[in-house]
Coordinates of C-alpha atoms in Angstrom, one line a residue:
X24 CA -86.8 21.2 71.4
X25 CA -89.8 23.8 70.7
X26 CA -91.1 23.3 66.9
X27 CA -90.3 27.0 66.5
X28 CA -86.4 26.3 66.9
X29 CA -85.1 25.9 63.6
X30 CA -81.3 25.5 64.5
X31 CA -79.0 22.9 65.3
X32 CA -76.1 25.2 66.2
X33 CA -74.8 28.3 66.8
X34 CA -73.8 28.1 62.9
X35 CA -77.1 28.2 61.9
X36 CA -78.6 30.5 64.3
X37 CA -76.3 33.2 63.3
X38 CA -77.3 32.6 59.5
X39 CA -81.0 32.7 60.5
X40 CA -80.4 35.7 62.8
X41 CA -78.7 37.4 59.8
X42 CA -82.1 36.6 57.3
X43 CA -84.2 37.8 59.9
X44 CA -83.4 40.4 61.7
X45 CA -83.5 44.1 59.2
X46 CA -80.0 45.2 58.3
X47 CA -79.5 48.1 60.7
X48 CA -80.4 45.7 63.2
X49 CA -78.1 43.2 62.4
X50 CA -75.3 45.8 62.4
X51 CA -75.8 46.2 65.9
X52 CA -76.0 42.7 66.9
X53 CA -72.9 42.3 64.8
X54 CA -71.5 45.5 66.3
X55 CA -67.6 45.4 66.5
X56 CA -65.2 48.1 66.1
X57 CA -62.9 50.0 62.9
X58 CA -61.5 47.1 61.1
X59 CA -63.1 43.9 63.3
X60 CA -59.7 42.5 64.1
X61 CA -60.7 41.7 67.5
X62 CA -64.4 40.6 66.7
X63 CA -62.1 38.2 64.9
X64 CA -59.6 37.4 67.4
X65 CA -62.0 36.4 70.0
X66 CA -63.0 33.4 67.7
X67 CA -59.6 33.0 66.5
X68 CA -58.6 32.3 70.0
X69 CA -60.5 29.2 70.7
X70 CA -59.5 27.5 67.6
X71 CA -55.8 27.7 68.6
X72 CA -56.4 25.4 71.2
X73 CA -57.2 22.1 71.4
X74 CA -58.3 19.0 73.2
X75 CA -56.5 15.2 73.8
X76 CA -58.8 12.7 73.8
X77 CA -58.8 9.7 75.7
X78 CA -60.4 6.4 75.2
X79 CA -60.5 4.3 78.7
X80 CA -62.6 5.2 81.7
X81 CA -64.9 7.7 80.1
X82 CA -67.7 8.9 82.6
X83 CA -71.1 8.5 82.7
X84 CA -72.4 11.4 84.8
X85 CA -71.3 15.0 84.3
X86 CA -71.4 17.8 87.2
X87 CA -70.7 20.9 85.5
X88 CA -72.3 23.1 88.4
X89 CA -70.3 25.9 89.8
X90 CA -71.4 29.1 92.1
X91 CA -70.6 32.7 91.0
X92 CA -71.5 36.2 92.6
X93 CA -73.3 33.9 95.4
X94 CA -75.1 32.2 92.5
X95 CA -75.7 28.5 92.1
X96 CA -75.5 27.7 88.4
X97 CA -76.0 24.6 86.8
X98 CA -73.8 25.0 84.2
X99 CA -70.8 27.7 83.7
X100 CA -73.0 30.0 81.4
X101 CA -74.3 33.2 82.7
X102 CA -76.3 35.0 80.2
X103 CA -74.0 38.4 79.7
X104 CA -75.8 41.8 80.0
X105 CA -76.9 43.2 76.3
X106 CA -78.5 46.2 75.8
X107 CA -82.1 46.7 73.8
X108 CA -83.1 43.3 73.2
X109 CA -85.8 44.5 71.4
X110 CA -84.5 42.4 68.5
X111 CA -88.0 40.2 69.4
X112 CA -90.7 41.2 71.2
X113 CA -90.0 38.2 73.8
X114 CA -87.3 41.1 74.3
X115 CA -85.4 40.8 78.2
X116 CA -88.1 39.1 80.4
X117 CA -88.0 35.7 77.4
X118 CA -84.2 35.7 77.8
X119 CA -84.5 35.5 81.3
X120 CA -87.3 33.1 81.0
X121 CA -85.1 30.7 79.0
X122 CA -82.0 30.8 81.6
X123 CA -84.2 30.2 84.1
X124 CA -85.2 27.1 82.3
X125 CA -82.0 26.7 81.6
X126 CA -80.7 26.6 85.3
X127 CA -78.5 29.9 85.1
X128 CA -78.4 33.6 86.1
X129 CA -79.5 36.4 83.8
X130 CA -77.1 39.4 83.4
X131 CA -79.4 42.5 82.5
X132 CA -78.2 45.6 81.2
X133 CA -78.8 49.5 82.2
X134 CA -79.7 49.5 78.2
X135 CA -82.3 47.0 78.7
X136 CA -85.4 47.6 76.7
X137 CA -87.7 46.0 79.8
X138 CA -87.3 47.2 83.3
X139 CA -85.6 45.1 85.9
X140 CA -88.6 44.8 88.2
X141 CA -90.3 42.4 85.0
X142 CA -86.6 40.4 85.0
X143 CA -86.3 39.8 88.1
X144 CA -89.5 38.2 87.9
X145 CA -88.6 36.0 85.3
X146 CA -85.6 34.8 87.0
X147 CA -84.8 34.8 90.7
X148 CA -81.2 34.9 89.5
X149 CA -80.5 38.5 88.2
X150 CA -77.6 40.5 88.3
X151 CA -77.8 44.1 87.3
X152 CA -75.4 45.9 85.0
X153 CA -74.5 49.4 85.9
X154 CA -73.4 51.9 83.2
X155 CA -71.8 55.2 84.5
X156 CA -74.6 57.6 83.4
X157 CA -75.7 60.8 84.9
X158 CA -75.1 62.3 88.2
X159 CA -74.6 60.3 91.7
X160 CA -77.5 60.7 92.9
X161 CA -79.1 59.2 89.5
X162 CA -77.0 56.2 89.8
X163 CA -77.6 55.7 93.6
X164 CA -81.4 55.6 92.6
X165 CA -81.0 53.1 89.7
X166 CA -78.7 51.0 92.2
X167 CA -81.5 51.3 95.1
X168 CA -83.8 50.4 92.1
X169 CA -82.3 46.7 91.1
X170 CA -82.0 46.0 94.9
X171 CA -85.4 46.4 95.3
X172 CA -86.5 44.8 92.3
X173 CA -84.6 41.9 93.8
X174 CA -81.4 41.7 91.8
X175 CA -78.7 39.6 93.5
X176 CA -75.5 41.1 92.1
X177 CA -74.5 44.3 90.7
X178 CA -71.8 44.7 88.0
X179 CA -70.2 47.7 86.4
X180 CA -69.2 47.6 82.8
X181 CA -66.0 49.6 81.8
X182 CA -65.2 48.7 79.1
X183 CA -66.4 51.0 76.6
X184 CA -64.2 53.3 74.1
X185 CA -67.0 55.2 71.8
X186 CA -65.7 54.6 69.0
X187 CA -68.5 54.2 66.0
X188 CA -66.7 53.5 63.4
X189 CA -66.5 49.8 61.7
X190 CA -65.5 48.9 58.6
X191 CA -68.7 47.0 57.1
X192 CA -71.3 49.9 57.8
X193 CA -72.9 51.3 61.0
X194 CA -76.1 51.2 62.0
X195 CA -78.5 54.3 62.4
X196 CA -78.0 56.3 65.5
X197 CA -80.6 55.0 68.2
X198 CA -83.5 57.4 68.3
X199 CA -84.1 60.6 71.0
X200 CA -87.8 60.3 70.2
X201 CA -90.3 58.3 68.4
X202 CA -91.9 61.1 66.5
X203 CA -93.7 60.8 63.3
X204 CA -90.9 62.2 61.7
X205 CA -88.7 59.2 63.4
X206 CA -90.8 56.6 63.0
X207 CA -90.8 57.7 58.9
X208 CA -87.2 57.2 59.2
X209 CA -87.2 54.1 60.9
X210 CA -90.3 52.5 58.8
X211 CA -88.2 51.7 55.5
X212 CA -86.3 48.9 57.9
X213 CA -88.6 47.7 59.7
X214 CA -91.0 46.7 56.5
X215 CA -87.9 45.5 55.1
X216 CA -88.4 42.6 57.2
X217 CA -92.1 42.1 57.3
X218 CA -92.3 38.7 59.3
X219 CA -90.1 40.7 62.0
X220 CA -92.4 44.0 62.2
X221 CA -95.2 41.7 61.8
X222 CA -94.6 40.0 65.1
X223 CA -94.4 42.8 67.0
X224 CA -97.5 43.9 65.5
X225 CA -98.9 40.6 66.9
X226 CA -98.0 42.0 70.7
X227 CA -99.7 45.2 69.6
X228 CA -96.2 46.7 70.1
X229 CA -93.7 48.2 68.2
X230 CA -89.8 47.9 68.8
X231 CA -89.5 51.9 70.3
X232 CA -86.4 51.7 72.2
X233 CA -86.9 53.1 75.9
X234 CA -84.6 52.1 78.3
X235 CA -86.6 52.0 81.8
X236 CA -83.5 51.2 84.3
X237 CA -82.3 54.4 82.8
X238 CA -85.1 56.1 84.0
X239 CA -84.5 60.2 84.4
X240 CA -85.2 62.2 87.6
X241 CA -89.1 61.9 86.6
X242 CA -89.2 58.3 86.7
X243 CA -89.5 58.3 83.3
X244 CA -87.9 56.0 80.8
X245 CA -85.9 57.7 78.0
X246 CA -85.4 57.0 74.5
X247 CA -81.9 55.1 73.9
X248 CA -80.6 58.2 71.9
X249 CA -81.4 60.1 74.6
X250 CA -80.0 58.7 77.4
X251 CA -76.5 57.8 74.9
X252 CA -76.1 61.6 74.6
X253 CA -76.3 61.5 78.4
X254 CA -73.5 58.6 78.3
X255 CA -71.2 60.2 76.0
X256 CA -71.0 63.3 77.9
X257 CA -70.8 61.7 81.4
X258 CA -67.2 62.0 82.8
X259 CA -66.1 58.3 83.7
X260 CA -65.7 57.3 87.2
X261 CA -62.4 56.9 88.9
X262 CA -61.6 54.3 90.8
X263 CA -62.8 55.9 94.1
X264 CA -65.9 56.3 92.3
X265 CA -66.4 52.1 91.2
X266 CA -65.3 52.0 95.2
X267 CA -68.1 53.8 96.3
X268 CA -70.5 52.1 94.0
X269 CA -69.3 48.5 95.6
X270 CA -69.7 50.2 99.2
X271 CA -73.1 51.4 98.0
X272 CA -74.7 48.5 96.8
X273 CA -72.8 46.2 100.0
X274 CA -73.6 42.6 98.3
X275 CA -71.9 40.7 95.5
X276 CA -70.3 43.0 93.0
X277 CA -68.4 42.4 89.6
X278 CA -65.9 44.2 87.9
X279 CA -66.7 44.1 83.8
X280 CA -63.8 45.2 81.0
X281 CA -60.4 43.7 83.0
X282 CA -57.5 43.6 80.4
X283 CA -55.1 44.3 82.9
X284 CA -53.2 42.4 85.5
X285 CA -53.5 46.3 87.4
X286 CA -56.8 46.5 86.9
X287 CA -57.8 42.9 88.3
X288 CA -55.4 44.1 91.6
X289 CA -57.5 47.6 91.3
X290 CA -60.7 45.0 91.6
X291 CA -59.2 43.5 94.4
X292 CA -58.6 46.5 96.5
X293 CA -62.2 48.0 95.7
X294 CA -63.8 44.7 97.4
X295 CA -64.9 43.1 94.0
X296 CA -65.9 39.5 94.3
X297 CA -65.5 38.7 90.8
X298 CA -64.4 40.4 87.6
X299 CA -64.8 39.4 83.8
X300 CA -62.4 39.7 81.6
X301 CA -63.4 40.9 78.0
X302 CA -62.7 44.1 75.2
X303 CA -66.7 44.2 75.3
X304 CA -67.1 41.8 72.6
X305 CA -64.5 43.8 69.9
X306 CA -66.1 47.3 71.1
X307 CA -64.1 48.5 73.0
X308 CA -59.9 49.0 71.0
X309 CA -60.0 47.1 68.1
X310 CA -56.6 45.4 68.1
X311 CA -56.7 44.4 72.0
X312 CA -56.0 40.3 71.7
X313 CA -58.9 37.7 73.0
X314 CA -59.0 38.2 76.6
X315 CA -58.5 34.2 76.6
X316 CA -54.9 34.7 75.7
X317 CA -54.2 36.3 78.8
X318 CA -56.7 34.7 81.2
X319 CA -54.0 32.2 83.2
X320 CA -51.8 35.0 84.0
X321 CA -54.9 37.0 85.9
X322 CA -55.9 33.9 87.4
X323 CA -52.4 33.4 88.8
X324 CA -52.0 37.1 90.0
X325 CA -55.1 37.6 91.6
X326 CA -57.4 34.1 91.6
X327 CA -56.9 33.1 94.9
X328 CA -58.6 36.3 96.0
X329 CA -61.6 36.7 93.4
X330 CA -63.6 35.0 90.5
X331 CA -62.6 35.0 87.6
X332 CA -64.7 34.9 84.3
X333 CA -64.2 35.5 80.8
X334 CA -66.6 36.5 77.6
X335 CA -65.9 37.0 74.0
X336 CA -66.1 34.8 71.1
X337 CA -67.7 32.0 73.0
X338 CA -69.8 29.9 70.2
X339 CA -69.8 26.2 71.5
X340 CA -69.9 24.2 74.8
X341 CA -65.8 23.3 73.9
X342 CA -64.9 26.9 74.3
X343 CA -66.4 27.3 77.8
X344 CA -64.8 23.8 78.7
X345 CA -61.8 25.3 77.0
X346 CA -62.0 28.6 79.2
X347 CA -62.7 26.7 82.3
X348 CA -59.4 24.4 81.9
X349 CA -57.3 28.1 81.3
X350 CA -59.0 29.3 85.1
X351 CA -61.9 30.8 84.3
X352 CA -64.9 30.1 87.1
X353 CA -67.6 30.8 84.6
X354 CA -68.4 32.8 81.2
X355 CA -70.5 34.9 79.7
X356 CA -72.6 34.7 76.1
X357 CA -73.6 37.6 74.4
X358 CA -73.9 37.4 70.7
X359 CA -74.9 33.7 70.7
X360 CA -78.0 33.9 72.9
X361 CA -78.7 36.9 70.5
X362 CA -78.8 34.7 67.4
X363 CA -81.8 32.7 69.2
X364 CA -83.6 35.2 70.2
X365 CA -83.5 36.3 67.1
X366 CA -84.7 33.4 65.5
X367 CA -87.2 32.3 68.1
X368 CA -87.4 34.3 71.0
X369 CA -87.4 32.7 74.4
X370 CA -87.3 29.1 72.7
X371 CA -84.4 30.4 70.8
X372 CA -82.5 31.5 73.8
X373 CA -83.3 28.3 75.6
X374 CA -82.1 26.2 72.6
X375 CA -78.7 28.0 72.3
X376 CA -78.1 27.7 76.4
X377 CA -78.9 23.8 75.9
X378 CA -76.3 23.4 72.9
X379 CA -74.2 24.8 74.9
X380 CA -74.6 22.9 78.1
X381 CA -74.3 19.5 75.4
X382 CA -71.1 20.5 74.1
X383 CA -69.9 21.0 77.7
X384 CA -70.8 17.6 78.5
X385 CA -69.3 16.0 75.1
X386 CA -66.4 18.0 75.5
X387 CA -65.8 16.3 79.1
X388 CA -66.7 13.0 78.2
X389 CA -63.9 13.4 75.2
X390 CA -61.7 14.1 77.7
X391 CA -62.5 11.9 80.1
X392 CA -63.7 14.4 83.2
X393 CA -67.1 13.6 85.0
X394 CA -66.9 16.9 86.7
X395 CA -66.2 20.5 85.1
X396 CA -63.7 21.5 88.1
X397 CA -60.9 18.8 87.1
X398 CA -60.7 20.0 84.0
X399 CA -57.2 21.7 83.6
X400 CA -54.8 23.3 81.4
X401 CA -53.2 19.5 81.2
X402 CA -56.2 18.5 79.2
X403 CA -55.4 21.6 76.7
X404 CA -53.1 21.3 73.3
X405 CA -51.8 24.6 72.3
X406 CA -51.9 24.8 69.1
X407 CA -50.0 27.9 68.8
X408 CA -46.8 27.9 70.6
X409 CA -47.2 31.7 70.8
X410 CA -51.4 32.0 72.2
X411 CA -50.8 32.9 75.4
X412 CA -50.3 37.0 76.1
X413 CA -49.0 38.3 79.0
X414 CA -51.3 41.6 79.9
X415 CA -49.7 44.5 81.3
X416 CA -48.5 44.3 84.7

């Protein structure tokens, strides 16, 4: 472990994350929507299940490799595509750094804060997240963009329902500019935390929010407010439209936001290879359940046709063990490679990916699996006779 990692868990990253990071920034990390009942239920989920140990023939070697979106893995963890990770200025290219390290793919975001051609470079294992911004022609250059950057996979995200408000405070709106009239505004939180502005300052950089892989019809890259106006007031796509996108890009393609059995079939028909299901981390209804609940009945409708991964509320290596046994084929982490970066930037990141990876291999050797893919729902106790949710049909 690097001497800068101060964390033993994801516990303790999230409390240093918290210290650290200014308060509008940790209000975006923390994000969630109205009342946080789903931010909530995502945790809530895993703790209604359980494990049955066993004692005799415990194993001494662990294979917990899988392949996802024509990706070899080394572990079911896929770094899940965050926007503006300029939280630290290790920012996109560290995080994808560390999973590299790590032995896993990087998911990078439209809303990135670095472009995708510095990513890729980081890590030979990048899949591209596609927001529906702008015009056809702006996403077809974007798409045409991450393919030749290198990217290996495309998703689209879907699951967004613009709603800003939450119950514990929102953070500023992102800035259209970074004029000296902005940056007065901003300057209050940033010097709030002065060992975060200060190491920034260190990179002779300042955290200014440009989003690059949402560059306009210039090439330029616009501010993050700027190209959220364009977001907000971009119709969404229809499902000819996501098919046209998988047609477009030709190579392995995910499906981001499932909730419904409909929408997995929807998937299906466009030619997806995988989807994810998730409520985008509590932002997208609050009151949708954890998409954990409901994860065996898409796997049964439509699994023996597509991949199937999950994300929300994932914390420790049990939960992904826990998500595998209920069908899952891999996960995504957003919030808890977050906290790390937070804390200690690329080391941070790396740190959280390998306490993960150890409670996936503690979690099997309590159970007594040496490889991930026997684990099954008979290694599961449900501790709630009531968890699982069946999703509209």
């Amino acid at each position: 472990m690097s001497t800068k990692v101060r964390f033993r868990n994801l516990a303790e990253a999230e409390r240093l994350a918290k210290r650290r990071l200014p308060r509008a920034v940790w209000l975006a990390v923390k994000a969630g929507n109205e009342q946080g009942w789903t931010l909530q239920e995502n945790l809530r989920a895993f703790n209604e299940l359980g494990f049955s140990p066993t004692i005799f023939d415990r194993p001494t070697t662990f294979d917990t490799r899988t392949t996802i979106l024509g990706l070899d893995v080394d572990f079911p963890v896929l770094v899940s595509p965050v926007g503006a990770q300029a939280i630290h200025p290790d920012g996109e290219v560290g995080v994808a750094r560390a999973a590299a390290r790590a032995g896993t793919a990087m998911g990078l975001s439209s809303w990135a804060s670095d472009a995708v051609a510095d990513v890729t470079r980081a890590n030979d294992k990048t899949i591209f997240q596609l927001y529906w911004v702008g015009t056809k022609p702006q996403i077809e250059a974007r798409v045409e963009a991450a393919r030749a950057a290198g990217a290996k996979a495309l998703i689209v995200t879907l699951d967004w329902s613009h709603t800003p408000r939450r119950d514990w405070g929102v953070p500023p709106a992102p800035p259209s500019d970074m004029s000296p009239r902005t940056m007065a505004t901003l300057a209050p939180e940033a010097l709030s935390r002065p060992l975060w502005f200060a190491s920034y300052l260190r990179r002779g950089r300042i955290p200014e929010l440009k989003v690059p892989n949402l560059f306009t019809a210039d090439g330029s890259a616009p501010y993050f407010g700027k190209a959220w106006a364009e977001f907000e007031s971009t119709p969404p796509p229809t499902w000819a439209d996501v098919k046209w996108l998988r047609e477009l890009w030709g190579g392995p393609f995910m499906v981001k936001g499932v909730n419904t059995i409909k929408d997995a079939k929807l998937a299906v028909d466009l030619g997806a290879d995988a989807i994810s299901l998730s409520n985008h981390g509590g932002n997208n209804i609050d009151g949708s359940p954890s998409p954990l609940r409901y994860l065996p009945h898409v796997v049964e409708a439509v699994g023996d046709q597509i991949d199937v991964m999950v994300d929300g509320g994932i914390r420790r290596g049990s939960d992904v063990v826990k998500a595998v046994a209920l069908g899952a084929k891999a996960v995504f982490v957003g919030r808890a490679f977050l906290y790390g970066l937070a804390v200690s930037g690329e080391d941070g990141v790396h740190e959280v990916l390998q306490i993960l990876r150890r409670g996936i291999e503690e979690t099997m050797y309590g159970i007594g699996h040496s490889r991930l893919s026997d684990v099954s729902r008979d290694d599961l106790m449900f501790l709630n006779p009531h968890f699982l949710v069946p999703p509209a049909s």
